[in-house]
Rosetta silent file (secondary structure, phi, psi, omega in degrees, C-alpha in Angstrom):
SEQUENCE: MENEPRGGFFRLVWMIAGLVLIAVGIMLIVEHMRGSHNSEVKFLTPYQAVLLTNGSVYFGKLQGYGSSAPELTQVYYVVSQTNPETKQVTNSLIRRGQELHKPDRMYLNPRQILFVEPVGTDSRVAQLIKEQGGQ
SCORE:     score description
SCORE:     0.000 S_00000001
   1 L     0.000  -34.316 -178.135   32.515  102.147 -183.299 S_00000001
   2 L   -68.120  -27.409 -178.344   36.136  101.279 -184.104 S_00000001
   3 H   -75.910  -23.359 -178.440   37.407  103.110 -180.981 S_00000001
   4 H   -62.493  -49.417  178.971   35.323  101.045 -178.564 S_00000001
   5 H   -62.703  -38.206  179.886   37.286   97.781 -178.869 S_00000001
   6 H   -66.343  -40.953  177.589   40.536   99.696 -178.692 S_00000001
   7 H   -65.234  -38.701  176.911   39.349  101.594 -175.586 S_00000001
   8 H   -64.302  -36.803  178.643   38.243   98.347 -173.970 S_00000001
   9 H   -64.588  -45.145  179.672   41.674   96.865 -174.632 S_00000001
  10 H   -65.892  -38.106  175.711   43.439   99.776 -172.922 S_00000001
  11 H   -60.428  -44.008  179.478   41.079   99.567 -169.946 S_00000001
  12 H   -62.373  -42.458  178.395   41.902   95.864 -169.622 S_00000001
  13 H   -61.821  -44.445  179.445   45.650   96.591 -169.801 S_00000001
  14 H   -65.448  -37.766  178.152   45.346   99.261 -167.084 S_00000001
  15 H   -65.667  -43.318  178.542   43.300   96.932 -164.880 S_00000001
  16 H   -63.769  -43.458  178.399   45.892   94.141 -165.219 S_00000001
  17 H   -60.735  -41.818  178.257   48.727   96.607 -164.521 S_00000001
  18 H   -63.749  -42.751  178.388   46.889   97.823 -161.413 S_00000001
  19 H   -64.722  -38.685  177.307   46.345   94.261 -160.169 S_00000001
  20 H   -63.582  -43.597  178.396   50.025   93.440 -160.740 S_00000001
  21 H   -62.423  -41.481  178.279   51.061   96.523 -158.735 S_00000001
  22 H   -63.915  -44.065  179.427   48.718   95.572 -155.900 S_00000001
  23 H   -61.852  -43.401  178.565   50.072   91.985 -155.892 S_00000001
  24 H   -63.413  -41.761  177.944   53.683   93.218 -155.836 S_00000001
  25 H   -61.255  -43.806  178.814   52.839   95.593 -152.980 S_00000001
  26 H   -63.884  -42.659  178.871   51.257   92.803 -150.952 S_00000001
  27 H   -62.292  -40.535  178.606   54.256   90.536 -151.578 S_00000001
  28 H   -65.161  -40.646  178.666   56.654   93.260 -150.413 S_00000001
  29 H   -64.481  -46.203  179.279   54.638   93.847 -147.249 S_00000001
  30 H   -61.914  -44.084  179.758   54.489   90.118 -146.438 S_00000001
  31 H   -63.618  -39.436  177.521   58.232   89.708 -147.070 S_00000001
  32 H   -63.460  -42.133  179.611   58.989   92.695 -144.843 S_00000001
  33 H   -65.407  -40.469  177.243   56.857   91.230 -142.051 S_00000001
  34 H   -63.245  -44.347 -178.294   58.615   87.863 -142.352 S_00000001
  35 H   -62.696  -42.059 -179.482   62.020   89.494 -142.292 S_00000001
  36 H   -74.238  -28.879  179.415   61.322   91.525 -139.170 S_00000001
  37 H   -72.959  -33.827 -176.082   59.703   88.553 -137.417 S_00000001
  38 L   -91.926    4.056 -179.833   62.667   86.250 -138.042 S_00000001
  39 L   -72.877  139.795 -176.040   65.340   88.708 -136.993 S_00000001
  40 L   -75.531  137.617  178.622   67.410   87.479 -134.092 S_00000001
  41 L   -87.715  136.296  176.483   67.059   89.272 -130.750 S_00000001
  42 L  -103.031  134.585 -179.109   70.249   90.302 -128.951 S_00000001
  43 L  -103.623  148.329 -177.490   70.307   90.178 -125.152 S_00000001
  44 L   -95.261   -9.281  178.586   72.252   92.538 -122.912 S_00000001
  45 L  -111.385  154.521 -178.234   72.664   90.093 -120.006 S_00000001
  46 L   -64.510  -33.980 -176.060   74.678   86.854 -120.064 S_00000001
  47 L  -121.771  151.833  178.635   71.722   84.635 -119.063 S_00000001
  48 E  -128.077  151.275  172.362   68.041   84.537 -119.957 S_00000001
  49 E   -99.779  128.039 -177.400   64.987   82.936 -118.351 S_00000001
  50 E  -118.898  118.185  177.157   62.896   81.000 -120.878 S_00000001
  51 E   -99.844  124.967 -179.770   59.307   80.043 -120.024 S_00000001
  52 E   -98.831  163.460 -177.144   57.853   77.250 -122.141 S_00000001
  53 L   -64.397  -20.518  178.370   54.196   76.481 -122.799 S_00000001
  54 L   -85.100    3.652  177.736   54.400   73.374 -120.572 S_00000001
  55 L    92.954   -6.509  179.154   55.231   75.599 -117.574 S_00000001
  56 L   -73.202  143.179  175.066   58.933   74.713 -117.447 S_00000001
  57 E  -122.288  128.636  176.939   61.414   77.513 -116.841 S_00000001
  58 E  -123.200  146.804  176.919   65.021   77.194 -117.915 S_00000001
  59 E  -115.388  138.707  178.879   67.888   79.614 -117.398 S_00000001
  60 E   175.246 -169.167  178.227   70.805   79.774 -119.791 S_00000001
  61 E   -96.687  111.423 -175.500   72.478   81.503 -122.682 S_00000001
  62 E   -96.473  126.395  176.046   69.913   81.838 -125.444 S_00000001
  63 E  -123.899  148.434  176.551   71.040   82.197 -129.044 S_00000001
  64 L    77.720   17.607  177.516   68.913   82.398 -132.153 S_00000001
  65 L   -66.992  128.900 -174.492   65.804   83.753 -130.440 S_00000001
  66 L   102.138   -8.959  177.619   63.519   84.934 -133.216 S_00000001
  67 L  -100.898 -176.928  179.998   64.823   82.254 -135.571 S_00000001
  68 L   -83.715   -6.715 -177.557   63.384   78.836 -136.353 S_00000001
  69 L  -141.989   68.499  177.395   65.964   77.062 -134.147 S_00000001
  70 L   -65.790  146.730 -176.450   66.716   78.845 -130.852 S_00000001
  71 E  -128.681  132.060  178.651   69.434   77.191 -128.762 S_00000001
  72 E  -113.664  122.148  177.817   69.914   77.335 -124.986 S_00000001
  73 E  -117.375  167.200 -175.682   73.353   76.484 -123.566 S_00000001
  74 E    48.827   59.756 -169.406   74.676   76.405 -119.994 S_00000001
  75 E   -87.261  134.956  176.126   71.181   75.377 -118.942 S_00000001
  76 E  -128.937  155.418  174.085   69.900   75.547 -115.352 S_00000001
  77 E  -148.086  161.650 -177.100   66.515   74.812 -113.811 S_00000001
  78 E   -98.785  133.500  173.610   64.949   75.046 -110.352 S_00000001
  79 E  -115.037  126.934  178.742   64.031   71.982 -108.307 S_00000001
  80 E  -104.182  133.880  177.212   61.702   72.523 -105.336 S_00000001
  81 E  -127.816  136.869  179.702   61.703   70.108 -102.399 S_00000001
  82 E  -107.644  128.381  175.228   59.306   70.163  -99.464 S_00000001
  83 L   -74.199  119.362 -175.699   60.400   68.990  -96.035 S_00000001
  84 L   -63.671  -28.080 -178.573   57.570   66.646  -94.959 S_00000001
  85 L   -80.307  -45.307 -175.237   58.007   67.514  -91.275 S_00000001
  86 L   -98.340  -12.767 -176.658   58.257   71.296  -91.463 S_00000001
  87 L    64.542   12.608  178.910   56.472   71.801  -94.813 S_00000001
  88 L   -78.455  135.793 -179.555   59.258   74.236  -95.668 S_00000001
  89 E   -97.209  131.868  176.573   60.061   74.455  -99.396 S_00000001
  90 E  -116.414  128.226  178.099   63.681   74.570 -100.508 S_00000001
  91 E  -104.101  134.365  177.524   64.562   75.648 -104.044 S_00000001
  92 E  -125.377  140.857  175.863   67.801   74.520 -105.665 S_00000001
  93 E   -94.597  121.736 -175.270   69.281   75.623 -108.961 S_00000001
  94 E  -111.994  134.127  175.075   70.487   72.573 -110.895 S_00000001
  95 E   -85.140  126.295  178.631   72.813   72.655 -113.898 S_00000001
  96 L   -69.754  141.539 -179.878   71.507   70.500 -116.697 S_00000001
  97 L   133.748  -12.618  178.430   73.973   67.924 -117.954 S_00000001
  98 L   -88.738   -4.000  179.496   74.075   65.511 -115.042 S_00000001
  99 L   -68.108  167.575 -176.056   71.210   63.478 -116.498 S_00000001
 100 L   -56.885  -35.020 -177.554   71.924   60.044 -118.009 S_00000001
 101 L   -90.729    0.756  174.240   72.179   61.400 -121.553 S_00000001
 102 L    49.825   57.611 -179.434   74.483   64.302 -120.503 S_00000001
 103 L   -69.823  140.152  177.186   72.876   67.094 -122.549 S_00000001
 104 L  -110.365   -1.180  178.956   75.056   70.146 -123.146 S_00000001
 105 E  -164.882  167.327  175.858   72.361   72.260 -124.840 S_00000001
 106 E  -128.322  128.857  170.973   68.677   72.479 -125.660 S_00000001
 107 E   -97.572  121.590 -171.993   67.259   73.174 -129.103 S_00000001
 108 L  -100.965  146.698  171.341   63.895   74.797 -128.529 S_00000001
 109 L   -81.238  116.827 -175.465   60.745   74.815 -130.601 S_00000001
 110 H   -60.275  -24.520  179.014   60.090   78.559 -131.029 S_00000001
 111 H   -75.584  -13.563  179.817   56.321   77.972 -130.900 S_00000001
 112 H   -95.301   -1.742  179.004   56.709   76.524 -127.395 S_00000001
 113 E   -89.410  117.801  176.483   58.393   79.641 -125.970 S_00000001
 114 E   -78.405  -48.666  175.931   55.900   81.847 -124.109 S_00000001
 115 E  -162.426  165.262  178.785   58.407   84.537 -123.244 S_00000001
 116 E  -129.456  135.942  177.181   62.046   85.271 -122.521 S_00000001
 117 E  -128.839  148.836  174.660   63.365   87.574 -119.816 S_00000001
 118 E   -72.748  145.492  172.861   66.884   88.698 -119.005 S_00000001
 119 L   -92.911  115.164 -178.819   68.406   87.353 -115.794 S_00000001
 120 L   -57.466  139.056 -176.606   69.686   90.396 -113.929 S_00000001
 121 L   -65.025  -21.071  178.445   73.419   90.258 -113.282 S_00000001
 122 L  -106.051   15.259 -179.454   72.820   91.010 -109.579 S_00000001
 123 L   -79.658  165.751  178.162   69.879   88.578 -109.198 S_00000001
 124 H   -63.762  -39.332  178.567   69.855   85.513 -106.964 S_00000001
 125 H   -61.620  -46.255  179.340   69.781   83.237 -110.032 S_00000001
 126 H   -61.699  -39.044  178.082   72.898   84.933 -111.471 S_00000001
 127 H   -64.086  -44.236  179.286   74.641   84.584 -108.099 S_00000001
 128 H   -64.541  -39.698  177.489   73.798   80.854 -107.896 S_00000001
 129 H   -62.074  -44.085  178.909   75.014   80.289 -111.454 S_00000001
 130 H   -61.889  -41.053  178.719   78.290   82.034 -110.605 S_00000001
 131 H   -62.668  -29.771 -179.115   78.671   79.898 -107.461 S_00000001
 132 L   -89.281    6.728  176.338   78.301   76.767 -109.610 S_00000001
 133 L    97.252    7.453  175.494   81.072   77.877 -111.941 S_00000001
 134 L   -72.592  163.295 -177.128   78.988   79.683 -114.548 S_00000001
 135 L   -88.162    0.000    0.000   80.386   82.781 -116.173 S_00000001
């Protein structure tokens, strides 16, 4: 009879130790997932195309993608104009910064970014940026 309480105590200690190990394991897994999710992505091309959830597309140099505060500099966007007589659409690449508030960068909400793609160095967008004095 005296061994039963002692055996119950050891069982309880082993159960608590097991629960602590499981909790530590879960915490390590969650921390690892956070760390890999927040790691910054490096791009191999000078410019990136960023599509936002509102349908806007911006081209520029994206830094901090994968962080809580991505930043887009040297920002360009496309403006489409339709000739009312011919119905022909003309697309122009506009450098952001000529607006009244003269923005020189955009700080993006990472939850509003649908995807990011590299702008090929030999693409039409890259050529237009170069023509406008971009690097």
